[in-house]
PDB file of C-alpha atoms in Angstrom:
ATOM      1  CA  MET A   1       1.595-192.888  -4.827  1.00 53.00           C
ATOM      2  CA  ALA A   2       0.478-194.951  -2.001  1.00 57.00           C
ATOM      3  CA  GLU A   3      -2.619-193.034  -0.509  1.00 62.00           C
ATOM      4  CA  THR A   4      -2.611-191.964   2.924  1.00 73.00           C
ATOM      5  CA  THR A   5      -4.329-192.698   6.273  1.00 82.00           C
ATOM      6  CA  LYS A   6      -5.512-190.502   8.747  1.00 88.00           C
ATOM      7  CA  VAL A   7      -5.180-191.486  12.289  1.00 90.00           C
ATOM      8  CA  VAL A   8      -6.681-189.268  15.621  1.00 91.00           C
ATOM      9  CA  ALA A   9      -4.324-189.009  18.129  1.00 93.00           C
ATOM     10  CA  LYS A  10      -3.689-187.331  22.011  1.00 92.00           C
ATOM     11  CA  LYS A  11      -0.287-186.181  24.677  1.00 91.00           C
ATOM     12  CA  ARG A  12      -0.066-189.087  26.521  1.00 87.00           C
ATOM     13  CA  ASP A  13       1.193-188.223  29.715  1.00 76.00           C
ATOM     14  CA  ARG A  14       2.453-191.257  31.070  1.00 67.00           C
ATOM     15  CA  ALA A  15       5.846-192.821  28.708  1.00 68.00           C
ATOM     16  CA  GLY A  16       6.272-197.016  29.800  1.00 67.00           C
ATOM     17  CA  LYS A  17       4.049-199.443  30.454  1.00 72.00           C
ATOM     18  CA  GLY A  18       2.016-197.529  32.973  1.00 71.00           C
ATOM     19  CA  GLY A  19       1.472-195.408  30.380  1.00 73.00           C
ATOM     20  CA  ALA A  20       0.655-197.393  27.836  1.00 83.00           C
ATOM     21  CA  ARG A  21      -1.646-199.866  30.514  1.00 83.00           C
ATOM     22  CA  SER A  22      -3.784-196.820  31.360  1.00 86.00           C
ATOM     23  CA  SER A  23      -4.950-195.289  27.211  1.00 87.00           C
ATOM     24  CA  ARG A  24      -5.463-199.258  27.214  1.00 88.00           C
ATOM     25  CA  ARG A  25      -8.334-199.245  29.794  1.00 88.00           C
ATOM     26  CA  ASP A  26      -9.584-195.699  27.885  1.00 89.00           C
ATOM     27  CA  GLY A  27      -9.911-197.768  24.955  1.00 91.00           C
ATOM     28  CA  LEU A  28      -6.899-196.488  22.769  1.00 92.00           C
ATOM     29  CA  ILE A  29      -4.093-197.281  21.001  1.00 94.00           C
ATOM     30  CA  PRO A  30      -0.397-196.451  23.329  1.00 94.00           C
ATOM     31  CA  ALA A  31       1.645-194.540  20.328  1.00 94.00           C
ATOM     32  CA  VAL A  32       4.623-193.275  19.569  1.00 95.00           C
ATOM     33  CA  ILE A  33       5.948-190.828  17.411  1.00 95.00           C
ATOM     34  CA  TYR A  34       9.667-190.531  16.932  1.00 94.00           C
ATOM     35  CA  GLY A  35      12.223-189.280  14.170  1.00 91.00           C
ATOM     36  CA  ASP A  36      13.221-186.563  11.383  1.00 88.00           C
ATOM     37  CA  LYS A  37      15.621-185.575  14.096  1.00 88.00           C
ATOM     38  CA  GLN A  38      13.111-184.620  16.882  1.00 90.00           C
ATOM     39  CA  ALA A  39      12.133-185.323  20.031  1.00 91.00           C
ATOM     40  CA  PRO A  40       9.568-188.085  20.387  1.00 92.00           C
ATOM     41  CA  VAL A  41       5.641-187.411  20.668  1.00 93.00           C
ATOM     42  CA  MET A  42       4.357-190.176  22.864  1.00 94.00           C
ATOM     43  CA  ILE A  43      -0.072-190.457  22.082  1.00 94.00           C
ATOM     44  CA  ALA A  44      -2.892-192.190  22.233  1.00 94.00           C
ATOM     45  CA  VAL A  45      -4.451-193.057  19.100  1.00 94.00           C
ATOM     46  CA  GLU A  46      -8.460-194.082  18.465  1.00 91.00           C
ATOM     47  CA  PRO A  47      -8.745-197.984  18.082  1.00 91.00           C
ATOM     48  CA  LYS A  48     -11.911-196.433  15.350  1.00 88.00           C
ATOM     49  CA  SER A  49      -8.704-194.775  13.064  1.00 84.00           C
ATOM     50  CA  VAL A  50      -6.132-197.240  12.325  1.00 88.00           C
ATOM     51  CA  GLU A  51      -8.058-201.091  12.765  1.00 82.00           C
ATOM     52  CA  LYS A  52     -10.102-200.616   8.894  1.00 80.00           C
ATOM     53  CA  VAL A  53      -6.252-199.603   7.248  1.00 85.00           C
ATOM     54  CA  ILE A  54      -3.626-201.992   9.510  1.00 87.00           C
ATOM     55  CA  HIS A  55      -4.170-204.995   8.006  1.00 82.00           C
ATOM     56  CA  ARG A  56      -4.175-203.957   4.517  1.00 83.00           C
ATOM     57  CA  GLU A  57      -1.686-204.600   2.362  1.00 82.00           C
ATOM     58  CA  GLY A  58       1.594-202.675   2.212  1.00 82.00           C
ATOM     59  CA  PHE A  59       0.226-200.293   5.096  1.00 87.00           C
ATOM     60  CA  PHE A  60       3.960-200.063   6.269  1.00 89.00           C
ATOM     61  CA  ASN A  61       4.584-197.979   2.740  1.00 87.00           C
ATOM     62  CA  HIS A  62       1.245-195.936   3.762  1.00 86.00           C
ATOM     63  CA  THR A  63       1.189-191.904   4.062  1.00 88.00           C
ATOM     64  CA  ILE A  64       0.271-191.543   7.595  1.00 90.00           C
ATOM     65  CA  LYS A  65      -1.176-187.904   9.155  1.00 92.00           C
ATOM     66  CA  ILE A  66      -1.964-188.292  12.616  1.00 94.00           C
ATOM     67  CA  ASP A  67      -4.249-185.770  13.586  1.00 94.00           C
ATOM     68  CA  VAL A  68      -2.867-185.109  17.126  1.00 94.00           C
ATOM     69  CA  GLU A  69      -5.100-182.784  19.175  1.00 92.00           C
ATOM     70  CA  GLY A  70      -4.652-180.521  15.979  1.00 91.00           C
ATOM     71  CA  THR A  71      -1.781-180.719  15.007  1.00 93.00           C
ATOM     72  CA  THR A  72      -1.488-183.414  11.931  1.00 94.00           C
ATOM     73  CA  ILE A  73       2.393-184.436  11.793  1.00 94.00           C
ATOM     74  CA  ASP A  74       2.933-186.834   8.862  1.00 94.00           C
ATOM     75  CA  ALA A  75       4.565-190.366   9.334  1.00 94.00           C
ATOM     76  CA  LEU A  76       4.874-194.489   8.157  1.00 93.00           C
ATOM     77  CA  PRO A  77       3.472-196.737   9.913  1.00 93.00           C
ATOM     78  CA  ARG A  78       7.105-198.795  11.451  1.00 93.00           C
ATOM     79  CA  ASP A  79       6.215-201.520  13.921  1.00 94.00           C
ATOM     80  CA  VAL A  80       2.926-202.735  15.448  1.00 93.00           C
ATOM     81  CA  GLN A  81       2.490-204.706  18.620  1.00 93.00           C
ATOM     82  CA  VAL A  82      -0.809-207.620  18.443  1.00 90.00           C
ATOM     83  CA  ASP A  83      -2.642-209.239  20.918  1.00 89.00           C
ATOM     84  CA  PRO A  84      -1.891-213.126  20.210  1.00 91.00           C
ATOM     85  CA  VAL A  85      -4.870-214.081  20.990  1.00 91.00           C
ATOM     86  CA  THR A  86      -7.278-210.945  19.637  1.00 88.00           C
ATOM     87  CA  ASP A  87      -5.091-209.722  16.825  1.00 85.00           C
ATOM     88  CA  LYS A  88      -5.228-206.231  18.407  1.00 88.00           C
ATOM     89  CA  PRO A  89      -2.930-203.658  18.223  1.00 90.00           C
ATOM     90  CA  LEU A  90      -1.796-203.591  21.681  1.00 92.00           C
ATOM     91  CA  HIS A  91       0.862-200.856  20.863  1.00 93.00           C
ATOM     92  CA  LEU A  92       1.917-199.098  17.161  1.00 95.00           C
ATOM     93  CA  ASP A  93       5.572-196.500  16.357  1.00 95.00           C
ATOM     94  CA  PHE A  94       5.359-194.383  13.873  1.00 96.00           C
ATOM     95  CA  LEU A  95       8.276-192.514  11.315  1.00 95.00           C
ATOM     96  CA  ARG A  96       7.902-188.417  11.278  1.00 95.00           C
ATOM     97  CA  ILE A  97       9.007-187.729   7.732  1.00 93.00           C
ATOM     98  CA  GLY A  98       9.712-184.903   6.269  1.00 87.00           C
ATOM     99  CA  PRO A  99       9.128-183.018   3.362  1.00 80.00           C
ATOM    100  CA  ASP A 100      12.272-184.005   1.614  1.00 86.00           C
ATOM    101  CA  SER A 101      13.216-187.470   4.125  1.00 91.00           C
ATOM    102  CA  ILE A 102      14.534-190.436   2.141  1.00 93.00           C
ATOM    103  CA  ILE A 103      13.021-193.163   3.839  1.00 92.00           C
ATOM    104  CA  SER A 104      12.933-196.995   3.078  1.00 92.00           C
ATOM    105  CA  VAL A 105       9.608-199.051   2.519  1.00 92.00           C
ATOM    106  CA  GLN A 106       8.856-202.621   1.126  1.00 92.00           C
ATOM    107  CA  VAL A 107       6.526-202.104  -2.133  1.00 94.00           C
ATOM    108  CA  PRO A 108       4.257-205.533  -2.091  1.00 94.00           C
ATOM    109  CA  VAL A 109       4.281-207.009  -5.787  1.00 96.00           C
ATOM    110  CA  HIS A 110       0.986-207.745  -7.688  1.00 96.00           C
ATOM    111  CA  PHE A 111       0.873-209.878 -11.125  1.00 96.00           C
ATOM    112  CA  ARG A 112      -1.520-209.780 -13.399  1.00 95.00           C
ATOM    113  CA  ASN A 113      -2.455-211.598 -17.279  1.00 95.00           C
ATOM    114  CA  GLU A 114      -1.963-215.242 -15.674  1.00 92.00           C
ATOM    115  CA  ALA A 115      -5.192-216.285 -17.655  1.00 91.00           C
ATOM    116  CA  ALA A 116      -2.760-214.818 -20.885  1.00 94.00           C
ATOM    117  CA  ALA A 117       0.124-217.141 -19.412  1.00 94.00           C
ATOM    118  CA  PRO A 118       1.303-219.958 -22.149  1.00 95.00           C
ATOM    119  CA  GLY A 119       3.261-222.202 -19.439  1.00 94.00           C
ATOM    120  CA  ILE A 120       0.216-221.463 -17.399  1.00 94.00           C
ATOM    121  CA  LYS A 121      -2.355-222.788 -19.246  1.00 93.00           C
ATOM    122  CA  ARG A 122      -0.748-226.096 -20.183  1.00 91.00           C
ATOM    123  CA  GLY A 123       0.089-226.535 -16.426  1.00 93.00           C
ATOM    124  CA  GLY A 124       2.819-224.762 -15.381  1.00 94.00           C
ATOM    125  CA  VAL A 125       3.350-223.330 -11.563  1.00 94.00           C
ATOM    126  CA  LEU A 126       3.508-219.559 -11.296  1.00 95.00           C
ATOM    127  CA  ASN A 127       7.377-219.380  -8.392  1.00 95.00           C
ATOM    128  CA  VAL A 128       7.047-216.014  -6.837  1.00 96.00           C
ATOM    129  CA  VAL A 129      10.859-215.199  -5.335  1.00 96.00           C
ATOM    130  CA  LEU A 130      10.145-212.141  -4.732  1.00 96.00           C
ATOM    131  CA  HIS A 131       7.326-210.658  -2.477  1.00 95.00           C
ATOM    132  CA  GLU A 132       8.291-207.065  -1.470  1.00 95.00           C
ATOM    133  CA  ILE A 133      10.924-204.721  -3.491  1.00 95.00           C
ATOM    134  CA  THR A 134      12.510-202.546  -0.933  1.00 95.00           C
ATOM    135  CA  VAL A 135      13.286-199.099  -2.549  1.00 96.00           C
ATOM    136  CA  ARG A 136      14.895-196.090  -1.389  1.00 95.00           C
ATOM    137  CA  THR A 137      12.370-192.375  -2.144  1.00 94.00           C
ATOM    138  CA  LYS A 138      10.669-189.451  -1.183  1.00 92.00           C
ATOM    139  CA  PRO A 139       7.483-190.455   0.721  1.00 89.00           C
ATOM    140  CA  ALA A 140       5.398-188.326  -2.087  1.00 87.00           C
ATOM    141  CA  THR A 141       6.409-190.949  -4.870  1.00 91.00           C
ATOM    142  CA  ILE A 142       6.352-194.586  -2.743  1.00 92.00           C
ATOM    143  CA  PRO A 143       5.176-196.807  -4.876  1.00 92.00           C
ATOM    144  CA  GLU A 144       1.778-198.593  -4.551  1.00 90.00           C
ATOM    145  CA  TYR A 145       2.722-201.661  -5.519  1.00 93.00           C
ATOM    146  CA  PHE A 146       5.069-203.172  -8.839  1.00 95.00           C
ATOM    147  CA  GLU A 147       3.437-205.190 -11.710  1.00 95.00           C
ATOM    148  CA  VAL A 148       4.075-207.142 -13.724  1.00 95.00           C
ATOM    149  CA  ASP A 149       2.284-208.302 -16.417  1.00 95.00           C
ATOM    150  CA  LEU A 150       2.753-212.468 -17.698  1.00 95.00           C
ATOM    151  CA  THR A 151       1.423-212.498 -21.017  1.00 94.00           C
ATOM    152  CA  GLY A 152       2.747-215.121 -23.384  1.00 94.00           C
ATOM    153  CA  LEU A 153       5.523-216.028 -20.248  1.00 94.00           C
ATOM    154  CA  GLU A 154       5.924-219.913 -21.506  1.00 95.00           C
ATOM    155  CA  ILE A 155       7.411-223.058 -18.675  1.00 95.00           C
ATOM    156  CA  GLY A 156      11.392-222.036 -17.962  1.00 94.00           C
ATOM    157  CA  LEU A 157      11.245-218.409 -18.139  1.00 95.00           C
ATOM    158  CA  SER A 158      11.853-215.670 -15.609  1.00 95.00           C
ATOM    159  CA  ILE A 159      10.734-212.504 -15.144  1.00 95.00           C
ATOM    160  CA  HIS A 160      13.759-209.916 -13.896  1.00 96.00           C
ATOM    161  CA  LEU A 161      13.944-206.595 -11.566  1.00 95.00           C
ATOM    162  CA  SER A 162      15.025-205.053 -15.186  1.00 94.00           C
ATOM    163  CA  ALA A 163      12.109-205.755 -16.728  1.00 93.00           C
ATOM    164  CA  LEU A 164       9.283-203.508 -14.143  1.00 94.00           C
ATOM    165  CA  ASN A 165       8.207-199.732 -14.292  1.00 94.00           C
ATOM    166  CA  VAL A 166      10.038-198.100 -11.331  1.00 94.00           C
ATOM    167  CA  PRO A 167       9.006-194.565 -11.638  1.00 93.00           C
ATOM    168  CA  GLU A 168      11.696-190.934 -12.067  1.00 93.00           C
ATOM    169  CA  GLY A 169      12.960-191.046  -8.032  1.00 94.00           C
ATOM    170  CA  VAL A 170      12.474-194.153  -6.762  1.00 96.00           C
ATOM    171  CA  ARG A 171      15.886-197.037  -6.274  1.00 95.00           C
ATOM    172  CA  VAL A 172      15.683-200.104  -5.468  1.00 95.00           C
ATOM    173  CA  VAL A 173      17.629-202.015  -3.466  1.00 95.00           C
ATOM    174  CA  THR A 174      19.155-205.210  -3.543  1.00 92.00           C
ATOM    175  CA  ARG A 175      22.421-206.722  -3.873  1.00 90.00           C
ATOM    176  CA  ASP A 176      21.573-208.302  -6.879  1.00 91.00           C
ATOM    177  CA  LYS A 177      21.906-206.753  -9.661  1.00 90.00           C
ATOM    178  CA  ASN A 178      18.983-208.242 -11.491  1.00 94.00           C
ATOM    179  CA  PRO A 179      17.139-210.506  -9.285  1.00 95.00           C
ATOM    180  CA  THR A 180      14.306-213.005 -10.221  1.00 96.00           C
ATOM    181  CA  VAL A 181      11.081-212.029  -8.962  1.00 96.00           C
ATOM    182  CA  ALA A 182       9.426-214.707 -10.467  1.00 96.00           C
ATOM    183  CA  SER A 183       8.434-217.362 -12.554  1.00 95.00           C
ATOM    184  CA  ILE A 184       7.801-220.134 -14.773  1.00 95.00           C
ATOM    185  CA  ALA A 185       7.589-223.653 -13.107  1.00 94.00           C
ATOM    186  CA  ALA A 186       7.299-227.021 -15.098  1.00 92.00           C
ATOM    187  CA  PRO A 187       4.010-229.063 -13.487  1.00 86.00           C
ATOM    188  CA  THR A 188       4.964-231.799 -10.596  1.00 70.00           C
ATOM    189  CA  VAL A 189       3.645-234.586 -12.884  1.00 49.00           C
ATOM    190  CA  VAL A 190       6.654-233.323 -15.549  1.00 49.00           C
ATOM    191  CA  ARG A 191       9.554-233.140 -13.615  1.00 51.00           C
ATOM    192  CA  ASP A 192       8.344-236.254 -11.939  1.00 54.00           C
ATOM    193  CA  GLU A 193       6.988-238.556 -15.136  1.00 55.00           C
ATOM    194  CA  ALA A 194      11.615-236.502 -17.080  1.00 55.00           C
ATOM    195  CA  ALA A 195      13.438-238.054 -13.360  1.00 60.00           C
ATOM    196  CA  ALA A 196      11.324-241.527 -14.027  1.00 62.00           C
ATOM    197  CA  LYS A 197      12.518-241.342 -17.530  1.00 65.00           C
ATOM    198  CA  ALA A 198      15.793-240.514 -17.007  1.00 66.00           C
ATOM    199  CA  ALA A 199      16.194-243.353 -13.933  1.00 69.00           C
ATOM    200  CA  GLU A 200      14.735-246.113 -16.841  1.00 72.00           C
ATOM    201  CA  ALA A 201      17.182-244.500 -19.510  1.00 70.00           C
ATOM    202  CA  ALA A 202      20.675-244.760 -16.330  1.00 70.00           C
ATOM    203  CA  ALA A 203      19.471-248.053 -15.183  1.00 64.00           C
ATOM    204  CA  PRO A 204      20.905-250.919 -18.170  1.00 61.00           C
ATOM    205  CA  ALA A 205      23.780-248.886 -17.576  1.00 56.00           C
ATOM    206  CA  ALA A 206      24.232-250.217 -14.251  1.00 55.00           C
ATOM    207  CA  ALA A 207      23.840-253.921 -15.312  1.00 53.00           C
ATOM    208  CA  PRO A 208      25.659-256.643 -16.046  1.00 54.00           C
ATOM    209  CA  ALA A 209      25.526-257.089 -20.110  1.00 50.00           C
ATOM    210  CA  GLU A 210      24.388-259.535 -20.737  1.00 51.00           C
ATOM    211  CA  GLY A 211      26.912-262.624 -21.988  1.00 51.00           C
ATOM    212  CA  ALA A 212      29.606-261.559 -19.789  1.00 50.00           C
ATOM    213  CA  ALA A 213      32.568-263.726 -18.713  1.00 51.00           C
ATOM    214  CA  ALA A 214      31.947-265.544 -16.591  1.00 50.00           C
ATOM    215  CA  PRO A 215      34.940-265.443 -13.142  1.00 51.00           C
ATOM    216  CA  ALA A 216      38.087-267.379 -15.397  1.00 52.00           C
ATOM    217  CA  ALA A 217      39.088-270.987 -14.881  1.00 52.00           C
ATOM    218  CA  GLY A 218      40.935-271.282 -11.321  1.00 52.00           C
ATOM    219  CA  ALA A 219      39.663-267.903  -9.724  1.00 51.00           C
ATOM    220  CA  ALA A 220      39.113-267.828  -6.309  1.00 52.00           C
ATOM    221  CA  PRO A 221      34.719-267.535  -5.833  1.00 53.00           C
ATOM    222  CA  ALA A 222      33.696-263.762  -4.534  1.00 51.00           C
ATOM    223  CA  ALA A 223      33.923-263.740  -0.375  1.00 52.00           C
ATOM    224  CA  GLY A 224      30.966-265.719   1.766  1.00 51.00           C
ATOM    225  CA  ALA A 225      29.780-267.292  -2.837  1.00 50.00           C
ATOM    226  CA  ALA A 226      29.758-271.587  -2.714  1.00 51.00           C
ATOM    227  CA  PRO A 227      33.056-272.953  -5.025  1.00 52.00           C
ATOM    228  CA  ALA A 228      31.677-273.594  -8.349  1.00 51.00           C
ATOM    229  CA  ALA A 229      30.965-277.722  -8.604  1.00 51.00           C
ATOM    230  CA  GLY A 230      34.657-278.940  -9.001  1.00 52.00           C
ATOM    231  CA  ALA A 231      36.033-276.241  -7.994  1.00 51.00           C
ATOM    232  CA  ALA A 232      39.129-276.252  -5.762  1.00 52.00           C
ATOM    233  CA  PRO A 233      39.299-275.198  -2.236  1.00 53.00           C
ATOM    234  CA  ALA A 234      40.694-272.150  -1.969  1.00 50.00           C
ATOM    235  CA  ALA A 235      43.981-271.708  -0.242  1.00 52.00           C
ATOM    236  CA  GLY A 236      44.086-272.202   3.436  1.00 51.00           C
ATOM    237  CA  ALA A 237      40.047-273.736   3.179  1.00 50.00           C
ATOM    238  CA  ALA A 238      38.761-276.744   4.513  1.00 52.00           C
ATOM    239  CA  PRO A 239      37.836-280.065   2.458  1.00 53.00           C
ATOM    240  CA  ALA A 240      34.519-280.247   2.415  1.00 52.00           C
ATOM    241  CA  PRO A 241      33.434-283.462   4.150  1.00 52.00           C
ATOM    242  CA  ALA A 242      33.372-286.776   1.962  1.00 51.00           C
ATOM    243  CA  LYS A 243      29.837-288.430   1.093  1.00 51.00           C
ATOM    244  CA  LYS A 244      29.533-291.448   3.189  1.00 47.00           C
TER     245      LYS A 244
END
């Protein structure tokens, strides 16, 4: 289950850009809490209570307990607007959740035991297809992450979604029935050598065979080619100038 973070906030009297600017002047982060069939609540968040966790992995699938002037609201982060220069948060969106809410979240994928994968030891490259997996579940059963064990994985082998341990009450949302999560790809050097060998094998087949038959007697030369010594000029061609 994902960890819970506590955030301290107070209500905002004004909505819109004017209220947001006023909160920033006071050293707070303007935010809004919406969802769960309740009216939105405009709040201003204490920066210290959120800045330490806002850039952590899985921030958007961690339950937030927001203390709004003594009232606790359970929510999930849904959007963060940051300053492009300072990377400081400018505005936060939170989704209010209840104990029976069913929500969609992105769960990160972790890989372990790379050193125990023979394919990687031989120079193979871990090709990660899914860095995150979308699931639908209740707030209390959100996985912290999915773990993939690479032990024994050889070059050319893949790990599919069916190999993951999905907790009870968690439904994976995917278009494909059993998508690839990761694979061990051959190292670039090996692929280049295989391509070079394939090109060398194809080259003799494309070249003319040794001792190939000469053009038939009297056959016209190829376009632009000089006629063979003593051969008659092609029909309509001007005769060669006489020697003086």
